[in-house]
Short mmCIF file of C-alpha atoms in Angstrom, two decimals:
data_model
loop_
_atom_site.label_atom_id
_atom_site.label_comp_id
_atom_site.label_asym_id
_atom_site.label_seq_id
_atom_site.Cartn_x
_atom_site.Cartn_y
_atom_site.Cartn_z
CA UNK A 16 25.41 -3.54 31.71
CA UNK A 17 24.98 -5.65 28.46
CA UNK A 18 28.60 -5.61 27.87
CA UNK A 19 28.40 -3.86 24.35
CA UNK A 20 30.27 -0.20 24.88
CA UNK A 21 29.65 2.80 22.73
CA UNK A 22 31.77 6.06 22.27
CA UNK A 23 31.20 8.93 22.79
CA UNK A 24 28.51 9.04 24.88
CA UNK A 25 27.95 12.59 23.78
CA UNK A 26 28.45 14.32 20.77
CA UNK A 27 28.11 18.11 20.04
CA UNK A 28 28.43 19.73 16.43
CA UNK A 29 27.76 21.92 13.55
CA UNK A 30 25.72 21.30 10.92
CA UNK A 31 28.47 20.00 7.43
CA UNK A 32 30.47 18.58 9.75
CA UNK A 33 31.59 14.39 9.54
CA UNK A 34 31.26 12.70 12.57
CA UNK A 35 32.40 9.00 13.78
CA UNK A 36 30.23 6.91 16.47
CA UNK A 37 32.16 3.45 17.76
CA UNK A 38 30.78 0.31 19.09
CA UNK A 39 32.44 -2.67 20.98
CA UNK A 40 29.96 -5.30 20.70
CA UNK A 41 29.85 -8.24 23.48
CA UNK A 42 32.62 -10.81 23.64
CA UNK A 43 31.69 -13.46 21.26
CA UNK A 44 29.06 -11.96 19.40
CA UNK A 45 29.58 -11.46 15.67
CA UNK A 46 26.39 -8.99 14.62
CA UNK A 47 26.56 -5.24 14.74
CA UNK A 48 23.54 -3.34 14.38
CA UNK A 49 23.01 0.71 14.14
CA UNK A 50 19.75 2.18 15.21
CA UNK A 51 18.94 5.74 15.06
CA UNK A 52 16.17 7.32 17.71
CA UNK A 53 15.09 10.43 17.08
CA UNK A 54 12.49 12.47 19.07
CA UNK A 55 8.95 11.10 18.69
CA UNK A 56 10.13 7.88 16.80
CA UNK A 57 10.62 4.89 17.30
CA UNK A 58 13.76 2.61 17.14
CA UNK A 59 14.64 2.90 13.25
CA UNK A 60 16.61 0.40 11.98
CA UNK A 61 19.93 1.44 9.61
CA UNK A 62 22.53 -1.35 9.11
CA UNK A 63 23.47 -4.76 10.00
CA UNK A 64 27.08 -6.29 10.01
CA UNK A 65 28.02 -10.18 10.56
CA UNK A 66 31.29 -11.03 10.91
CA UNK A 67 32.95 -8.04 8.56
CA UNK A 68 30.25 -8.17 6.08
CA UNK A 69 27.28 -5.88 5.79
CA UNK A 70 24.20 -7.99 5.93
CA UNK A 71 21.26 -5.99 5.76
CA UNK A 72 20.28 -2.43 4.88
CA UNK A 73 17.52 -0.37 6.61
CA UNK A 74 16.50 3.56 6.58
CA UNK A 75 20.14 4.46 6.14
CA UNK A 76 20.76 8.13 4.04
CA UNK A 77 23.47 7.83 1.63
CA UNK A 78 25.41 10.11 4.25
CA UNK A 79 25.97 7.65 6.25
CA UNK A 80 28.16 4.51 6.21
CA UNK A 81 29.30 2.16 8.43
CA UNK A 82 31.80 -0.53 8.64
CA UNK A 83 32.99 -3.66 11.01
CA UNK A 84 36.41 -4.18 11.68
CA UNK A 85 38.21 -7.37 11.89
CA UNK A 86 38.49 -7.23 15.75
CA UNK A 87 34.27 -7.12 15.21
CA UNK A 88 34.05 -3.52 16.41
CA UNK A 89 32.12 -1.20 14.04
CA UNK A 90 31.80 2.73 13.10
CA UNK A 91 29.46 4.55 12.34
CA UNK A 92 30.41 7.73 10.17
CA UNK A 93 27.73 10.57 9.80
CA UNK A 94 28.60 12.86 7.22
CA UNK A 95 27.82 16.34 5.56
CA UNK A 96 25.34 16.72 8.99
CA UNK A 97 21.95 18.25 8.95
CA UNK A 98 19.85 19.47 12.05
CA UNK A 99 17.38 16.82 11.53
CA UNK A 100 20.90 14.28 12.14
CA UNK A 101 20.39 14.86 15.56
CA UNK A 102 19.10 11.61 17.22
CA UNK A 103 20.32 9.06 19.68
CA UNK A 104 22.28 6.26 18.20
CA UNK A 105 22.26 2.67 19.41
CA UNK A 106 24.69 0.20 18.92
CA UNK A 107 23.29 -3.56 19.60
CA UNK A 108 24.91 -6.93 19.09
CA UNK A 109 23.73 -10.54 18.53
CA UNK A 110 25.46 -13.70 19.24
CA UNK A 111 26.29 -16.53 16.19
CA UNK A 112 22.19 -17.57 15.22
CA UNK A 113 20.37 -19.71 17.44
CA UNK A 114 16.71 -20.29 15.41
CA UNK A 115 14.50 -17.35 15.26
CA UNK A 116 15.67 -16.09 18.90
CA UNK A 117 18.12 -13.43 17.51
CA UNK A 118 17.93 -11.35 21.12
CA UNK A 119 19.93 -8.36 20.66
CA UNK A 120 21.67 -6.01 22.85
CA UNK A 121 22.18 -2.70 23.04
CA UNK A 122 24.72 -0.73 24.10
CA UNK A 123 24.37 2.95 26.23
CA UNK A 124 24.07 5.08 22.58
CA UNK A 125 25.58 8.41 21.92
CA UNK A 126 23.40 11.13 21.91
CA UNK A 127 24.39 13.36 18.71
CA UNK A 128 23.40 16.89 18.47
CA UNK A 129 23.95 18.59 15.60
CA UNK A 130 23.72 22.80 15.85
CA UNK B 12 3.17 -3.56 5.70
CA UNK B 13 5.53 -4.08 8.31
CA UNK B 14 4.26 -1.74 10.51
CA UNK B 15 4.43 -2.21 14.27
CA UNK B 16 2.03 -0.61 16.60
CA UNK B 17 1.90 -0.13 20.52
CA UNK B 18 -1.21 0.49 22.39
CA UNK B 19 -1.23 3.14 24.32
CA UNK B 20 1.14 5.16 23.76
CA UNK B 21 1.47 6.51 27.52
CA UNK B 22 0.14 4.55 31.08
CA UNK B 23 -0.22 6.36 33.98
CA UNK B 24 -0.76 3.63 37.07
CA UNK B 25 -0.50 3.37 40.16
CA UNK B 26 1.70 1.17 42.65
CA UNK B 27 -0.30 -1.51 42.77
CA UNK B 28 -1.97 -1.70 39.89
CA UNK B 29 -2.46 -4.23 37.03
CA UNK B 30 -1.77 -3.23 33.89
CA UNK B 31 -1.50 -4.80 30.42
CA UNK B 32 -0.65 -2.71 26.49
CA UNK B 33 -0.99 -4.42 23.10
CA UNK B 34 1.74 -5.35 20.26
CA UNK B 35 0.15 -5.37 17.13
CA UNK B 36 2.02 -6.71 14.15
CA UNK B 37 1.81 -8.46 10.61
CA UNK B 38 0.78 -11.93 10.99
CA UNK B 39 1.86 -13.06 7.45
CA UNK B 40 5.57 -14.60 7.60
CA UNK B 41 6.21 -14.63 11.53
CA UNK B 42 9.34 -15.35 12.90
CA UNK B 43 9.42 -14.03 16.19
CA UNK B 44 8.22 -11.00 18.09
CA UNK B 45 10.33 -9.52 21.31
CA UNK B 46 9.83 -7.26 23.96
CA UNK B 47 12.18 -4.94 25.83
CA UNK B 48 12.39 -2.63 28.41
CA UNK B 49 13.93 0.60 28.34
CA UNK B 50 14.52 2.61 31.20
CA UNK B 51 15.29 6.69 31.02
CA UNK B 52 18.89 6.95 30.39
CA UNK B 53 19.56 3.62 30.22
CA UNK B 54 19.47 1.09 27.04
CA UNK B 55 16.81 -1.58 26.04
CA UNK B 56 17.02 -4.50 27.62
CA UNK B 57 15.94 -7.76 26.36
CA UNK B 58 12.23 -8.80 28.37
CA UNK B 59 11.67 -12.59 26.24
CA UNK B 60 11.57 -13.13 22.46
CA UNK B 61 8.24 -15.47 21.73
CA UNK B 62 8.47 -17.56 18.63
CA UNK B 63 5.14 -20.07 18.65
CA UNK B 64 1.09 -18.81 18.69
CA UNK B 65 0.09 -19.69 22.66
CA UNK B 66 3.80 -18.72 23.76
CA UNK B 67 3.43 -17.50 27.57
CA UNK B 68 6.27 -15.83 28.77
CA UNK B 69 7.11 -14.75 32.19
CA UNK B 70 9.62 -13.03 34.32
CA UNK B 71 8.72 -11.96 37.91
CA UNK B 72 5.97 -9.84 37.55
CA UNK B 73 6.02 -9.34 34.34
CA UNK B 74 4.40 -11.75 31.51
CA UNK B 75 3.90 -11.71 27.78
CA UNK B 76 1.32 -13.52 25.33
CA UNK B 77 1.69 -14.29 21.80
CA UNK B 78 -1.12 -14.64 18.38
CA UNK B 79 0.24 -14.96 15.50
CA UNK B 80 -3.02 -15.84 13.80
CA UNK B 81 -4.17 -12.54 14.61
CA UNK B 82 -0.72 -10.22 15.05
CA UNK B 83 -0.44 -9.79 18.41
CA UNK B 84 1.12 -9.88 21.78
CA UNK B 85 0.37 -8.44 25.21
CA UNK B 86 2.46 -7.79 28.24
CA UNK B 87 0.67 -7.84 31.51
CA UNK B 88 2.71 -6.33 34.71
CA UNK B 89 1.18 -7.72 38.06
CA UNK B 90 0.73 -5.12 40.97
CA UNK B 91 3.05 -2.40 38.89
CA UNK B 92 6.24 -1.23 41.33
CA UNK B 93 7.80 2.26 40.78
CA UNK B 94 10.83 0.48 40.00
CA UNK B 95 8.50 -0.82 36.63
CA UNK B 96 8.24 2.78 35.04
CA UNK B 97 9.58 2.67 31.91
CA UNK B 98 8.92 1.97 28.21
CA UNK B 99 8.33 -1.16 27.01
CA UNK B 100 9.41 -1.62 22.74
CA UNK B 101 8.14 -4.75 21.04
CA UNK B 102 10.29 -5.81 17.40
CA UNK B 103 9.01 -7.96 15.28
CA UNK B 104 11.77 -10.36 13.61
CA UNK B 105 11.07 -10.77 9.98
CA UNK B 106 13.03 -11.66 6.74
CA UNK B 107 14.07 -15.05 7.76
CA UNK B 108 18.12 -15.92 8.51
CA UNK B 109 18.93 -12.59 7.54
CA UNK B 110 15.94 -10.64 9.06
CA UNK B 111 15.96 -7.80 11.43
CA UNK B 112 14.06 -6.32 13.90
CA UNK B 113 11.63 -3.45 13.09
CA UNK B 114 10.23 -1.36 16.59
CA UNK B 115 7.49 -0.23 17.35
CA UNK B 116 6.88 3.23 19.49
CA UNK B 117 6.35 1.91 22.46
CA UNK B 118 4.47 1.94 25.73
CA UNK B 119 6.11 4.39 28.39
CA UNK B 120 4.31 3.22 31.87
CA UNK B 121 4.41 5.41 34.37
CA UNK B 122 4.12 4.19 38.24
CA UNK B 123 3.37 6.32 40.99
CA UNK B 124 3.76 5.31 44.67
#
């Protein structure tokens, strides 16, 4: 258990539809990242948050959006879903930055299937 | 340009066996480079994160070399358990204080008794 919790841990829907993944990174840690896995790819990388702020932007559609509370949980809402949505998203966190170690980690995921 | 590649994709072993797989990776502006281990139905879990060319890692069984001259990094497993079968993702850290990790595919090892 790396102490970062995702919900749901399952999530089944149609395609249009908005939908709204949480993470609880670990106690003390102040980075949120998103990650998206989708069949025959590897981690991709979509969004970064430090401490409230968004840091850094990857392969994220303009669907998506996500957001990091002050309590340092985060969201990640998936809207106006398409078939090719459905992936297995991964939460990880980071603790404050030691040098180049940055060793993240990652939470359960919620597997997302859109119909 | 900041592609990462695993070599092979798929390892079939068995108990017993040695086994190594490649990380290849740009060598130009190296930060770090990190391996994990992800299980089926589990989540990655952090194996070491190497930062200096000549880093030697090791945990049990399992160790990890580092180039950054040349972009690359191998893990070796020593006589491969069952217990070992998963796939092994190494990230390469780039983009400084405010980098990120890109992934490659990975290795999935397979272990038979």
């Amino acid at each position: 258990d790396s102490g970062v919790t995702q919900t749901p841990k399952h999530l089944i829907t149609a395609t249009g539809q908005r939908v709204t993944l949480r993470c609880s990174p670990r106690s003390g840690d102040l980075s949120v990242y998103w990650y998206q896995q989708s069949l025959d790819q590897g981690l991709q990388f979509l969004i970064q948050y430090y401490n409230g702020e968004e840091r850094a932007k990857g392969n994220i559609l303009e669907r998506f959006s996500a957001q990091q509370f002050p309590d340092l949980h985060s969201e990640l809402n998936l809207s106006s879903l398409e078939l090719g949505d459905s992936a297995l998203y991964f939460c990880a966190s980071s603790p404050p930055r030691r040098g180049n170690a940055h060793t993240q980690y990652f939470g359960p995921g919620t597997r997302l299937t859109v119909l | 340009i900041l592609n990462v590649e695993q070599s092979p994709q798929s390892l079939h072993v068995q108990e017993g066996d040695s086994t190594n797989f490649t990380c290849s990776f740009p060598s130009s502006n190296f930060y770090a480079l990190h391996w994990y281990r992800w299980e089926t139905a589990k989540s990655p879990e952090a194996l070491f994160v190497m930062t200096l060319n000549g880093d030697e890692k090791k945990k049990g069984r399992i160790s990890a070399t580092l180039n950054t001259k040349e972009g690359y990094s191998y893990l070796y497993i020593k006589g491969s358990q069952p217990e070992d079968s998963a796939t092994y993702l190494c990230a390469n850290y780039y983009g400084g204080s405010q980098g990120n990790l890109i992934f490659g595919k990975g290795t999935k090892l397979s272990v038979k008794p």
